[in-house]
Amino acid sequence: MTTKIKTVVAASLLLFSALAAQAKTVVWDHPSTEENSEIEGFFSPLLEVTRVEFDKAETRLFLHLANRPESRVKISSASYLLADGKQYAFKSLDGMELDKETYLTDHGVADVVLHFEPLPAGTKRFDFSEGDSDGAWKLLGIEDARTRASRLFPSAWRNVETGNWDIGFYDDFAIYDCQFWNYKRREQKGDTYTITLENGSQEVVVRVGKNKKGLRNMDINGKAGKFGLIGSITLPDYPQKDTRQGFKDTHYQTDTVTLVGWLKDMPKRMKDEGDEYKVSVYDNLFNVNPNESYAKMDSLGRFVMKIPMLNTSEVYFDWKRTYIRTLFEPGETYFLLYDFKGGRKLFMGKDCRLQNETLSHPMAWVQAYPREKDMDREASLSFVAEAKASKADAMNMLQSLVAQHPNISDRYINSLTINYNANEGKSIMQGRYSMKEVPAEMLDYVNRQHWQQPPRPYTLCREFRTFMRDYIYQLVADRYYVSAGRAHISLEQEMYPSILRKYRDAGRLQITDEELALMDAYANGYKKYCVTNPEDAEHAKASEAFFASDLVKQFHQLYNRADIKKILTDERPLLGIYQQLSILDSIGCDQDLRDIAVASKISETIDQNRQPLSDFVMQYIQENVQLPAARDHLNAQQEKFLAIQRRDISKSSSLKKAEDVADMSDGEKILQKLIEPYRGKLILLDIWGTWCGPCKEALSHSQKEYERLKEYDLVFLYLANNSSDEAWKNVIKEYEVTGDNVVHYNLPRAQQNAVENFLQVHAFPTYKLIDRNGNVLDVNADPRNLDGLARLLESMKQ
């Protein structure tokens, strides 16, 4: 072949190759995005570019959307791409109707494809904008991760072999080994780097090789590996399967988690929330409230937090700023990067795969709510079926996710399965509040599906604590309570015989078998006749005969015997515990769960009464509760309320006696008499109770409330509902609800009811604003919205 022919053939081959290359679709998988503020996925939409395809006819942008289930999402036809200063118009949308608010019904996620005019061949970088209106989504600096890797600063890198995020290089410091490192030296030769990091007395040398299609060889402190640029919002799938099944179990011995974090480029509205970052840990088995830990952030949004943890637990991260819900294991150190501008959220740590997988694939919300009140049997069972269906839907989603991501870890699968199961159990048991009667089939299902296979450790899912409480309470109610309309009467008399037998067997009480049989007979009769139906004359007559019988008279004589009365008086605070224990014995549980249930019940009693326990009850705890964490919790509560009890506020001008209204019964007149000394001033009336959780939560912010509203010269008037005098004073002392313009009354029940009836109080707390002439205003005066209340008061200034 002559040289001329060879040249022509070569030229033809080059032309053919060029044409073929031009016709070929170019793909960027998981491209990098320089700016993306839509990374939350709950309080605002999560928006992520998962793929870009370029061909001659069009450019296709693949987007993953996430938001709350049933939330609205819309994509505008005004969307466009921008490259080298030129706009490329939107053509069509797959997966969602254009310009229409669409519900994300599938647990809040959707994947769509946007079609645009073709970008020029060889485009290296472009922007996406959903139009130019306020609030339009904008993803800036979309780039192939393989070419973006040529710029080392800023960037985050994962170990290709392990899949973990190991190191990040930023303008002023690096992140490595869950710590911030300063740059001591940075040397660059072409596309390679030698970087010396320092942190106090520690030094680490990092040698970075050339970028080869998004990969670089690195030697970090003498350990070599291959690293890939992280361009996506969260870590891509891990390269190998993690087949570990369980979770760390401390056996409820408190340990510590260290969380180092950086909220990078935090928006101003989030900075305005303050410089404290909060993490809520749901490891409190003895109280439904989480344990909260806080850390101060520096001006860059960095912090270090030490979090005490009872065991592996579900944790929620400062939802005013970050939407993260995951698990933490005691003894671990985690680093959280939440990059608001770059659109990245990553965990670093020696064992943080589970945490990164929950960032990439958040748990679905599995909850069912009754659609009506006072459900009959058919409606109740229908509600249970809905709760089962909700869990089944979530489990189907999980199975689909596993099929798409076969390397997802077994611990991730297990944690979601446990969570979905616990949420189903909680939803079903919460639904009982809307049922006329709880079906036996429901309780049988709950026992088999939830109680007989609880999550271990028991802290693993926050909903288990609520489920446990509701399930045990329902069984106790079925066994030891009878209904009288909406009221429930405790059958504590059924516990008397067993208590007295215990004392007799211990040689501490003289009582005959006949006398114990009398106690049993009275308990059985009381259960049968304590509630009568006015329409059942025969039963009412039998009830009247029972309570007038010799049996009842003999019972009261025996009950009032000095030694027996003392025993039953001492034991009375434990009657609810004994009822619970008898139920636990019947349904079975291990000693830990038994102690947790007992401690929860006692803790709830302390919380409601706001008083320390008797010495008798404390002795019972020391002798019968084996779990150290349970004893420690109850001892801490006891010390807290002993200290509160010792504080003397008897001379406080805030506590008032109701002597001026002692003989009054009209609610309106009682209220007017109480406010008479404060005519000419605005009065904020708070009707609350020591037994009311939301009331006490609101009162805990009283001093903040007084400070915020001080310019309005308010009188704060508090009326307590159905509260013992000691508990009433203890709550006031605990939350410092006192001041020169603070007034408290604990009226007799009849008078308090009269005032509430006049004001039409149907919920607690209830807030009313009274004007300078004593008129009760029809306005929203809830101090839990301090800014709203302040605006209302401002509008009323003279």
mmCIF file of C-alpha atoms in Angstrom, residues 67 103 116 207 410 417 430 447 515 526 603 617 641 647 716:
data_model
loop_
_atom_site.group_PDB
_atom_site.id
_atom_site.type_symbol
_atom_site.label_atom_id
_atom_site.label_comp_id
_atom_site.label_asym_id
_atom_site.label_seq_id
_atom_site.Cartn_x
_atom_site.Cartn_y
_atom_site.Cartn_z
ATOM 1 C CA ASN A 67 -39.644 15.208 51.038
ATOM 2 C CA TYR A 103 -47.999 14.508 46.179
ATOM 3 C CA PHE A 116 -33.381 19.882 27.704
ATOM 4 C CA ARG A 207 0.991 11.987 49.662
ATOM 5 C CA ASP A 410 -27.518 -6.493 57.234
ATOM 6 C CA THR A 417 -37.058 -3.856 60.279
ATOM 7 C CA GLN A 430 -52.012 4.375 70.536
ATOM 8 C CA ASN A 447 -48.348 -9.978 71.994
ATOM 9 C CA GLU A 515 -59.865 -13.358 107.216
ATOM 10 C CA TYR A 526 -66.509 -4.931 94.757
ATOM 11 C CA SER A 603 -40.747 7.323 87.375
ATOM 12 C CA VAL A 617 -40.962 2.752 98.326
ATOM 13 C CA PHE A 641 -37.386 16.226 94.396
ATOM 14 C CA ARG A 647 -36.589 24.829 99.274
ATOM 15 C CA PHE A 716 -49.289 36.263 85.275
#
